[in-house]
mmCIF file of C-alpha atoms and ligand atoms in Angstrom:
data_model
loop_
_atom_site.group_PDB
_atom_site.id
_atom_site.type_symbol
_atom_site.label_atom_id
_atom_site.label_comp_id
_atom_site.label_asym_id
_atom_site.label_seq_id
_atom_site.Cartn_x
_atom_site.Cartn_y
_atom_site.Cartn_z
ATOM 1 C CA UNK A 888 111.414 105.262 61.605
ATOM 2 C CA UNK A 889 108.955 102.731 60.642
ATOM 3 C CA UNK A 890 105.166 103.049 61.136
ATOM 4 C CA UNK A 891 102.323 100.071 61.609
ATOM 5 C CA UNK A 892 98.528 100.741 61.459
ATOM 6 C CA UNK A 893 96.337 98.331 63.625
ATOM 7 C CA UNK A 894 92.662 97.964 63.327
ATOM 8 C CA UNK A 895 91.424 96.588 66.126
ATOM 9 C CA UNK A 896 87.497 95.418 64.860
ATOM 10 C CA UNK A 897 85.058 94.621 67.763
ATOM 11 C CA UNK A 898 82.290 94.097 65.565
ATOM 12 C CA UNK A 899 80.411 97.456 64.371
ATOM 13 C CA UNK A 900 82.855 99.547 66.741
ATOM 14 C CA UNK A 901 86.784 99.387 65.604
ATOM 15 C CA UNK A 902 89.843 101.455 67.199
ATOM 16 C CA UNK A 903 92.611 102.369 64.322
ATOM 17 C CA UNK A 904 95.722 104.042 65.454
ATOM 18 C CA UNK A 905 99.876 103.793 64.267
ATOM 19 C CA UNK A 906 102.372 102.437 66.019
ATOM 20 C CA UNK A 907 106.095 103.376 65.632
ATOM 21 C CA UNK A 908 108.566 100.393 65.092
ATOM 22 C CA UNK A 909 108.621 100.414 69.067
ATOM 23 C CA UNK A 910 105.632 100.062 70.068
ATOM 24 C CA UNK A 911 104.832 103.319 70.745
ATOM 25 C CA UNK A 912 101.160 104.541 69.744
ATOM 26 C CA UNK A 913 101.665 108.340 67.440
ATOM 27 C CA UNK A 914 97.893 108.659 67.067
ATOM 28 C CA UNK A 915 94.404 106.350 67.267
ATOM 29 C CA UNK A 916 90.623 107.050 66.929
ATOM 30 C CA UNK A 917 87.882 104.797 67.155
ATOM 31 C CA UNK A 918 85.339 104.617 63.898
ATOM 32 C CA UNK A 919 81.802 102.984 63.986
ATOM 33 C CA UNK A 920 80.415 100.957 60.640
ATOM 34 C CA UNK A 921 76.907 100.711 59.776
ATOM 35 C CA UNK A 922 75.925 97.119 59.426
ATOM 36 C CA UNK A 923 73.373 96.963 57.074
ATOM 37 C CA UNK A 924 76.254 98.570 54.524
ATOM 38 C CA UNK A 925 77.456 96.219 52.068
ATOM 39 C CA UNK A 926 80.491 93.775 52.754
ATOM 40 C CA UNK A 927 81.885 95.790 50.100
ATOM 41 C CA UNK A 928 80.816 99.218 51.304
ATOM 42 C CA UNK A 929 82.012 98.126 54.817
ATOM 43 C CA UNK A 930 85.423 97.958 53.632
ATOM 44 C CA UNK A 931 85.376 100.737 51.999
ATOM 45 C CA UNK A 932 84.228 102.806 55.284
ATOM 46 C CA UNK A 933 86.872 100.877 57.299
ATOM 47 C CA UNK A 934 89.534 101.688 54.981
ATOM 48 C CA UNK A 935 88.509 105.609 54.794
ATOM 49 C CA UNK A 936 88.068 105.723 58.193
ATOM 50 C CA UNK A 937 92.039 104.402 58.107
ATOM 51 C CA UNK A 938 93.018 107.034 56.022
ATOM 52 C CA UNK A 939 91.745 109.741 57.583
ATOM 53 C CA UNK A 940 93.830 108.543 60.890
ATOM 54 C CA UNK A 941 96.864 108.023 58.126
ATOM 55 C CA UNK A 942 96.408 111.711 57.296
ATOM 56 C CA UNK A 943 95.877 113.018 60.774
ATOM 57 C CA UNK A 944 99.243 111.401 61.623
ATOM 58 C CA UNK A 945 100.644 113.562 59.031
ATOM 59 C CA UNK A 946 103.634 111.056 58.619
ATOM 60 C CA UNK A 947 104.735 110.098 55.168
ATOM 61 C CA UNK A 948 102.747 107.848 52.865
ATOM 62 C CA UNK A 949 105.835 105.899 52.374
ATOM 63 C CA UNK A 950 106.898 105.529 55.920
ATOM 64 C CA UNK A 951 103.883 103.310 56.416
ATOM 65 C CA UNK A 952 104.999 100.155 56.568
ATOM 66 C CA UNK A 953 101.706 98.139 56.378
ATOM 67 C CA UNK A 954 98.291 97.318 58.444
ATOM 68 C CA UNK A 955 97.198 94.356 60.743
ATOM 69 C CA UNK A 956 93.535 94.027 61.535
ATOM 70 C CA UNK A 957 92.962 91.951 64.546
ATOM 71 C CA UNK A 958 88.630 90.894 64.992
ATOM 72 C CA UNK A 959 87.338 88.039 66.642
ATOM 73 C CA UNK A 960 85.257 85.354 64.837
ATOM 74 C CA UNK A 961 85.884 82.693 61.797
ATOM 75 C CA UNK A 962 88.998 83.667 59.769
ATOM 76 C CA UNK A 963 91.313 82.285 57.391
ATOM 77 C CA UNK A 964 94.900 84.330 58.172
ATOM 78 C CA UNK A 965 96.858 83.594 55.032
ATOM 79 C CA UNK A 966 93.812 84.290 52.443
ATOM 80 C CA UNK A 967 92.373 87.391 54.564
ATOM 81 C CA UNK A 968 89.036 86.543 54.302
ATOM 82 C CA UNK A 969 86.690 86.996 57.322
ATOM 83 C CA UNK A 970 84.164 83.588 56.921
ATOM 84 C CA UNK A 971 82.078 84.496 59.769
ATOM 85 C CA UNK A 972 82.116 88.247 61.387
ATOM 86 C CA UNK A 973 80.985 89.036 64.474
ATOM 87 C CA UNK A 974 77.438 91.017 64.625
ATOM 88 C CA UNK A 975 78.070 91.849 60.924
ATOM 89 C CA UNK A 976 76.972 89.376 58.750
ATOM 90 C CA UNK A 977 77.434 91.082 55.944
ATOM 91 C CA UNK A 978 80.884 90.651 56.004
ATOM 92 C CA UNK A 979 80.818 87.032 55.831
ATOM 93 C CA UNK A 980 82.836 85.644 53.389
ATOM 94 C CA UNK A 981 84.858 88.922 52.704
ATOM 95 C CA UNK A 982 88.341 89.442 51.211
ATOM 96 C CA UNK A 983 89.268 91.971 53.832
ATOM 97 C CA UNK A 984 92.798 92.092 53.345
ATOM 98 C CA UNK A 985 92.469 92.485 49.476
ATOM 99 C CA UNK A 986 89.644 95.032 50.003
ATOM 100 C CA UNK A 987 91.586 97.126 52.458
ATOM 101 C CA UNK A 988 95.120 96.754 50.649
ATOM 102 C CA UNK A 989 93.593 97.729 46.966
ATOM 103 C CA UNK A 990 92.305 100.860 48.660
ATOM 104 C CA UNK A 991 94.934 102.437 51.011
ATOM 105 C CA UNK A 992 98.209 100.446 48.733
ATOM 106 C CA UNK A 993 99.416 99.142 51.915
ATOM 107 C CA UNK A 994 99.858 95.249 52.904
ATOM 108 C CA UNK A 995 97.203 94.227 55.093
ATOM 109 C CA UNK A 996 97.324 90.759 57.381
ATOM 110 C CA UNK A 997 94.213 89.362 59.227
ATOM 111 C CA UNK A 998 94.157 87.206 62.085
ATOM 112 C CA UNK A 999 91.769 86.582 65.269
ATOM 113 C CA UNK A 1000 92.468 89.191 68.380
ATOM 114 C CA UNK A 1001 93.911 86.893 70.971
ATOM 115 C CA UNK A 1002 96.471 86.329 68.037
ATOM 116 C CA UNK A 1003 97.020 89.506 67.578
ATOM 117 C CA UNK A 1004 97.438 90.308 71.212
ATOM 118 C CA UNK A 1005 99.733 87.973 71.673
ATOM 119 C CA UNK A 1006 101.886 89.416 68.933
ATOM 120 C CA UNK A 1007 101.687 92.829 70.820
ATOM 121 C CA UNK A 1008 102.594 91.235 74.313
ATOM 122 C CA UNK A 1009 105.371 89.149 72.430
ATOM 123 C CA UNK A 1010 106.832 92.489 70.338
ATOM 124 C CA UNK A 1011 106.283 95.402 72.790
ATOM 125 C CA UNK A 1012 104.697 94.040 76.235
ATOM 126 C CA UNK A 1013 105.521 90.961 78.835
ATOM 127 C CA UNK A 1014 107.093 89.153 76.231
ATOM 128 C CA UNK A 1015 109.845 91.803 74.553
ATOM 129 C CA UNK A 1016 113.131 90.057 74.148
ATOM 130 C CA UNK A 1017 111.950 86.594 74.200
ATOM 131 C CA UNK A 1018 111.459 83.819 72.175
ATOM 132 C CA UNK A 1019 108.899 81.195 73.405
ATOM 133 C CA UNK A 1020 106.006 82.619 74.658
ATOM 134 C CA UNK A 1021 102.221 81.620 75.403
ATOM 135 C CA UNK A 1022 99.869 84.541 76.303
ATOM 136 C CA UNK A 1023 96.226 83.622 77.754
ATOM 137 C CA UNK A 1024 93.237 86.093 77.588
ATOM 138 C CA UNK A 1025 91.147 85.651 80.654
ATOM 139 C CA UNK A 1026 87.513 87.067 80.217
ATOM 140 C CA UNK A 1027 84.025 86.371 78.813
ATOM 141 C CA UNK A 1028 85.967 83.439 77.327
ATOM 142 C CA UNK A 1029 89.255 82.010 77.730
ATOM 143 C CA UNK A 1030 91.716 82.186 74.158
ATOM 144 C CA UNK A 1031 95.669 81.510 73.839
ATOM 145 C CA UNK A 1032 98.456 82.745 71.573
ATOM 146 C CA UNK A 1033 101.603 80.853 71.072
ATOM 147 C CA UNK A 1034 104.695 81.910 69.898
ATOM 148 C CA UNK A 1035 107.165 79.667 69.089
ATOM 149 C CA UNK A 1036 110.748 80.463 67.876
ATOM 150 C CA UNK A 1037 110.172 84.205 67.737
ATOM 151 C CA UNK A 1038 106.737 82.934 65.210
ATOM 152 C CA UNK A 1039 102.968 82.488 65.749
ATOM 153 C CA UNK A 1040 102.037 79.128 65.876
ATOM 154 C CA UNK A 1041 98.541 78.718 64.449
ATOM 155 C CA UNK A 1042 98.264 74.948 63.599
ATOM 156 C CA UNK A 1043 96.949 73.016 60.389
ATOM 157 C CA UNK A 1044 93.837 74.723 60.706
ATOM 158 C CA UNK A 1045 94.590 77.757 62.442
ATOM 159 C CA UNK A 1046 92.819 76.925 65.397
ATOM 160 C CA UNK A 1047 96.219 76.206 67.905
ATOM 161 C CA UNK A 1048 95.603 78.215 70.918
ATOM 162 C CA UNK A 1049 91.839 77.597 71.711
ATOM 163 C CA UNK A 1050 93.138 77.158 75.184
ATOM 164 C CA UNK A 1051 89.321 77.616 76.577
ATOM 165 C CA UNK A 1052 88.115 74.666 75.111
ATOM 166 C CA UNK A 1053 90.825 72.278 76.208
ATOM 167 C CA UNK A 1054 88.711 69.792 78.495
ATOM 168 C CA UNK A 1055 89.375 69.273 82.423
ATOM 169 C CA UNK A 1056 87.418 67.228 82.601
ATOM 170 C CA UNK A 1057 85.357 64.255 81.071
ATOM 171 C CA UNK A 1058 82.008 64.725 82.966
ATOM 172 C CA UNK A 1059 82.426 68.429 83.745
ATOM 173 C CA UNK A 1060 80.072 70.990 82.506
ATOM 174 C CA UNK A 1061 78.622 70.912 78.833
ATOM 175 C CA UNK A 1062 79.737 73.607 76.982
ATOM 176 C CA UNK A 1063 78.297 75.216 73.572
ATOM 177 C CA UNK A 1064 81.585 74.144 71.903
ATOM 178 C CA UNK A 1065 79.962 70.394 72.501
ATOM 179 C CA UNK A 1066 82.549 69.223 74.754
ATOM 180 C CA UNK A 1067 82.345 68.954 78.441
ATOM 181 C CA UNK A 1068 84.493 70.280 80.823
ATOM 182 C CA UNK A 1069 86.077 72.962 79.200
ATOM 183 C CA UNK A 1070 88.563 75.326 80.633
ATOM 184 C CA UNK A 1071 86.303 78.520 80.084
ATOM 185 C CA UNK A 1072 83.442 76.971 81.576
ATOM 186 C CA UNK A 1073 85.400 76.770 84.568
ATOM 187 C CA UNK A 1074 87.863 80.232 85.122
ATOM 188 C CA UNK A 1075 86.128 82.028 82.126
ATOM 189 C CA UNK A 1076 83.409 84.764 83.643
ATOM 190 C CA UNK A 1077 80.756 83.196 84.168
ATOM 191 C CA UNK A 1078 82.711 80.004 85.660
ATOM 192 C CA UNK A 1079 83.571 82.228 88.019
ATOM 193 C CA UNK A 1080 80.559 83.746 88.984
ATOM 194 C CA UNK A 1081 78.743 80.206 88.787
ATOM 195 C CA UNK A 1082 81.249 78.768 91.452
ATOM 196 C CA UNK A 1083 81.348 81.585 93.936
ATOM 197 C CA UNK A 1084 77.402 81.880 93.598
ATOM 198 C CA UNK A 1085 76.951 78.447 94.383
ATOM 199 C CA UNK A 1086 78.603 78.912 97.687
ATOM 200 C CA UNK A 1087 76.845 82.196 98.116
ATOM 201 C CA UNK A 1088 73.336 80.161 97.723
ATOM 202 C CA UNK A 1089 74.710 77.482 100.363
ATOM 203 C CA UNK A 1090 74.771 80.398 103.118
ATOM 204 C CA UNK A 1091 78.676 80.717 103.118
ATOM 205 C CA UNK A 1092 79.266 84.694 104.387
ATOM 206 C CA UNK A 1093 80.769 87.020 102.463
ATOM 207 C CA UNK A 1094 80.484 90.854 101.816
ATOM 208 C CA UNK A 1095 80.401 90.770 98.351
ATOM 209 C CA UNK A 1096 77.342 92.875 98.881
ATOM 210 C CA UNK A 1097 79.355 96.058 99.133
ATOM 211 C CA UNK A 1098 81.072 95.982 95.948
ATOM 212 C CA UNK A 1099 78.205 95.128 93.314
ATOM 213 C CA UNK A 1100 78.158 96.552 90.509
ATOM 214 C CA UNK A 1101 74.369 97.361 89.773
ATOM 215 C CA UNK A 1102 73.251 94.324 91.776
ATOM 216 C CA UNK A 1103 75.457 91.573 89.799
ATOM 217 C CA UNK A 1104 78.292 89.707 91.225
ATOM 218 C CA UNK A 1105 81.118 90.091 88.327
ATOM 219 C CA UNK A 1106 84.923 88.679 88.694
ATOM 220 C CA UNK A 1107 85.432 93.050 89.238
ATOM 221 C CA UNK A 1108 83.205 92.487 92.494
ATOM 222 C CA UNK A 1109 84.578 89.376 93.722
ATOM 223 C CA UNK A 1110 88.224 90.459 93.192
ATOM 224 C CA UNK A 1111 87.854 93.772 95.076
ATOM 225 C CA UNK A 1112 85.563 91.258 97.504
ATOM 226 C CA UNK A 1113 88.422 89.441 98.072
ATOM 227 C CA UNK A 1114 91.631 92.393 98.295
ATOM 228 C CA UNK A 1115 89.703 93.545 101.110
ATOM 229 C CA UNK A 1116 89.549 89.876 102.603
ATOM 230 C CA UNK A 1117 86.421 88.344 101.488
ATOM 231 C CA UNK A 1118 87.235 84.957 102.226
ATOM 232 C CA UNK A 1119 84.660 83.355 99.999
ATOM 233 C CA UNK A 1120 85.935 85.650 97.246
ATOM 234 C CA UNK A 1121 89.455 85.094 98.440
ATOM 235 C CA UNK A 1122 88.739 81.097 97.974
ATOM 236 C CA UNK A 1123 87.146 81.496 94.903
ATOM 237 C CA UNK A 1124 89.975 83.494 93.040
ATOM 238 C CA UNK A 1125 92.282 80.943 94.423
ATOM 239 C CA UNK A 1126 90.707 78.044 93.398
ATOM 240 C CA UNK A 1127 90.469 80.028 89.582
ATOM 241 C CA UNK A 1128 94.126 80.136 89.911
ATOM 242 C CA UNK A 1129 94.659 76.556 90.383
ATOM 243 C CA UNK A 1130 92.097 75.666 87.589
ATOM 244 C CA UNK A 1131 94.377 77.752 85.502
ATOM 245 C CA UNK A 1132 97.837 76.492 86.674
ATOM 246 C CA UNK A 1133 97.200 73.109 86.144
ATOM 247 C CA UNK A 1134 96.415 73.665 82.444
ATOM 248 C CA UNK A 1135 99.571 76.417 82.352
ATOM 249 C CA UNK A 1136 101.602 73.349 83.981
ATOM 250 C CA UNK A 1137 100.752 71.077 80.991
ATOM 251 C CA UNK A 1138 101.721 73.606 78.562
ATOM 252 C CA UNK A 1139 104.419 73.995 79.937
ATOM 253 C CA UNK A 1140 105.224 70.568 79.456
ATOM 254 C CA UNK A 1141 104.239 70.858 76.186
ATOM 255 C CA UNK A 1142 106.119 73.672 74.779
ATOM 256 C CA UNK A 1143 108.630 74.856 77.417
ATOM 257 C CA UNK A 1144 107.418 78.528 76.622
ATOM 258 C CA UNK A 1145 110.150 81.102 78.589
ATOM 259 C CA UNK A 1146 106.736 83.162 79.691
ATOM 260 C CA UNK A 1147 103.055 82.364 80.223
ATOM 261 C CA UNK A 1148 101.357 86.297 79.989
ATOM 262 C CA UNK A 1149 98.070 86.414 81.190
ATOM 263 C CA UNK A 1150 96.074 89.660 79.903
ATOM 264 C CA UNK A 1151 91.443 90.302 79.534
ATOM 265 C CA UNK A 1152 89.387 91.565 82.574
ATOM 266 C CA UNK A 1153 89.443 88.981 84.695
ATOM 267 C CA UNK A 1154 92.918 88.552 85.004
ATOM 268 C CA UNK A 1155 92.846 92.407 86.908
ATOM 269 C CA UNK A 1156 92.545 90.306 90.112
ATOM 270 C CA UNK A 1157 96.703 89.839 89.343
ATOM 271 C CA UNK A 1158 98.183 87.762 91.992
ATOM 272 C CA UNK A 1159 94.831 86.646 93.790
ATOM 273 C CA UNK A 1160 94.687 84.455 90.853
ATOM 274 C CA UNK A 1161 98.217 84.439 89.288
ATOM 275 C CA UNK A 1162 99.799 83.533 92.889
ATOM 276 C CA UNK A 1163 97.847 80.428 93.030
ATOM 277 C CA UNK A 1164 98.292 79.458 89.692
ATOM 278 C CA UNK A 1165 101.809 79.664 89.726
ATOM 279 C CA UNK A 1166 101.812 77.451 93.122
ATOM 280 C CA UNK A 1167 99.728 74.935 91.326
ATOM 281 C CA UNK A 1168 101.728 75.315 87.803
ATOM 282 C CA UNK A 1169 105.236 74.862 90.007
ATOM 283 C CA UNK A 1170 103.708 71.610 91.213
ATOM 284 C CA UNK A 1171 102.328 70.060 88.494
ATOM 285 C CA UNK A 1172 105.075 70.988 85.937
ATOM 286 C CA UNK A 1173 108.396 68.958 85.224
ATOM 287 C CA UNK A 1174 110.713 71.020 86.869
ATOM 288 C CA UNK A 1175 113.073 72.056 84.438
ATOM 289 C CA UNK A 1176 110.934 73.708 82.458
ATOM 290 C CA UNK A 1177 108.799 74.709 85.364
ATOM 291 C CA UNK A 1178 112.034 76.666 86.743
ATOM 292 C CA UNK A 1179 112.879 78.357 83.324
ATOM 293 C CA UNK A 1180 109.063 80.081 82.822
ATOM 294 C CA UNK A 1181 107.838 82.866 84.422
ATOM 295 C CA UNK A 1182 103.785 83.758 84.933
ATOM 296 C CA UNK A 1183 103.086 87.250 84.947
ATOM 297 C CA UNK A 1184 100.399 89.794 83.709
ATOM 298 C CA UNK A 1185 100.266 91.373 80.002
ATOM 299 C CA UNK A 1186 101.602 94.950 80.073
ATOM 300 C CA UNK A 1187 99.786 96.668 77.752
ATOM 301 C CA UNK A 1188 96.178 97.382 79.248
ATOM 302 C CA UNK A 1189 93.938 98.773 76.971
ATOM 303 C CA UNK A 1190 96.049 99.567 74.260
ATOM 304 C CA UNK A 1191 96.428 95.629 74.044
ATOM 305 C CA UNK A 1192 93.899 95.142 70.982
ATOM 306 C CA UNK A 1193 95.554 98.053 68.997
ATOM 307 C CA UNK A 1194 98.727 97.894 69.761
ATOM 308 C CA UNK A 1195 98.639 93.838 68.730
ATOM 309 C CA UNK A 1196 96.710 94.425 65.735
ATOM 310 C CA UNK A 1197 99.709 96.839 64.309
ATOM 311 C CA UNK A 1198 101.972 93.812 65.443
ATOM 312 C CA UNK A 1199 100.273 91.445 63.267
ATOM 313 C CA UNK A 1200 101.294 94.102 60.558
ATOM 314 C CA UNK A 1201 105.604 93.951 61.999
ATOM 315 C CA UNK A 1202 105.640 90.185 62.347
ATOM 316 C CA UNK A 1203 104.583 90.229 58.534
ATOM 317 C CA UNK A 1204 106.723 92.621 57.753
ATOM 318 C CA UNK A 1205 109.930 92.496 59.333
HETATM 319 ZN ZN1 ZN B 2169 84.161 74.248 74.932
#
């Protein structure tokens, strides 16, 4: 049996566990980095902190097969350097790859987390067996992975995917990317929140009030709002949905993807968003390719980020 070690790096926090060749997860632990460290001493934390799981696991050295590290932020995936880290600036600039790899002897890939998730969706979740897939992370923001021919597609400058920025439309809301009208401003969090507060504000009744969490309206609220029949919460997650499907129906135009997987918090409200979006996608789509996709939720919960980092490891790999 084969063996792939994902890092999944949030920032100063970072889960590291092994995978087996399928899928399944032998051992993981979570490891926090100081940092005001050194780039260099960062690395070399991360990559104890990695052998320590490696030894734990008590498998053989030579049975692992390599490591993926999966981080948001600025990153260059075939040179493994990390240009701009999230809240760790002292990573900026970093060979990570080469700083884990000369430590632990292992190959070591790097690419952004929705990437990676993807990957893990694609290998061992919603996507197993298939060939074309496009997997959207619904939460704070709104990201895409696309897999094309069994392969991540990552563009000329890595940046295919960034399906939260893709405008719709011209004179929508400005958004800190410097475009208006983007997706995520829209059916990413705080979209969501924005739209079903405006309504709230107007006077339109709802009992959101019951399922607050600490006062604040959050997608959480608004989707248990709405499985007990909130209709303003009800209306709200619908109209997300269609926001969504018409996008998902233009990809699927696009790229005629077998399976659109749609994983992050928000997308917990499952089909009181993902019905409507699939109405809307149906519509909008050219049928042939609209009949030959399915849209359905990612599979692999909160594993996701680990699981997809030690993917990014097996598609290199295999
Ligand atoms: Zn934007």
């Amino acid at each position: 049996m084969k063996y792939y070690v994902g890092i999944d790096f949030g920032g100063t926090s970072m889960k590291i566990g092994i995978i087996n060749e399928e899928g399944s997860i032998i051992i993981k632990n979570s490891c926090v980095t100081d940092p005001n460290k050194s780039g260099d001493d960062i690395i070399k934390h991360i990559a104890e902190c990695t052998q320590k799981v490696i030894n734990n696991s008590k498998l053989p050295q030579k049975d692992i097969m390599g490591i993926g590290i999966g981080t948001p932020g600025l990153l260059n995936p075939e040179t493994g350097v990390l240009k701009v880290a999230v809240n760790i600036p002292n990573l900026n600039g970093i060979h990570v790859t080469k700083g884990i790899s000369d430590i632990l002897g292992k190959p070591t890939f790097l690419d952004n987390d929705v990437n990676t998730m993807s990957l893990g969706e694609f290998y061992y979740g919603a996507g197993k067996g298939l060939k074309h897939v496009i997997a959207l992370t619904l939460g704070t923001g709104v990201g895409g992975g696309i897999i094309l021919n069994g392969e991540l597609y990552r563009g000329a400058s890595f940046t295919a995917g960034e399906l939260g920025h893709v405008s719709i439309s011209r004179d929508g809301k400005s958004c800190p990317c410097g475009n208006n009208g983007c997706l995520e401003r829209y059916i990413g969090r705080d979209g969501i929140i924005e739209r079903f507060m405006v309504s709230k504000n107007k006077g339109v009744e709802t009992s959101i009030d019951k399922y607050l969490e600490d006062g604040e309206v959050t997608p959480k609220a608004i989707a248990m709002a709405a499985g007990d029949g909130d209709v303003l919460s009800i209306r709200v997650l619908e109209e997300t949905g269609k926001i969504l499907g018409s996008v998902l129906a233009t990809l699927v135009n696009a790229l005629n993807p077998q399976a659109i997987i749609i994983g992050g918090g928000v997308s917990n409200a499952g089909e009181l968003i993902l019905g409507p979006a699939r109405i809307e996608m149906m519509k909008l789509a050219y049928s042939i390719p609209a009949n030959d996709v399915k849209l359905v939720r990612a599979e692999l919960g909160n594993d996701a980020g680990l699981v997809g980092s030690a993917s990014l490891a097996v598609a290199n790999l295999k």
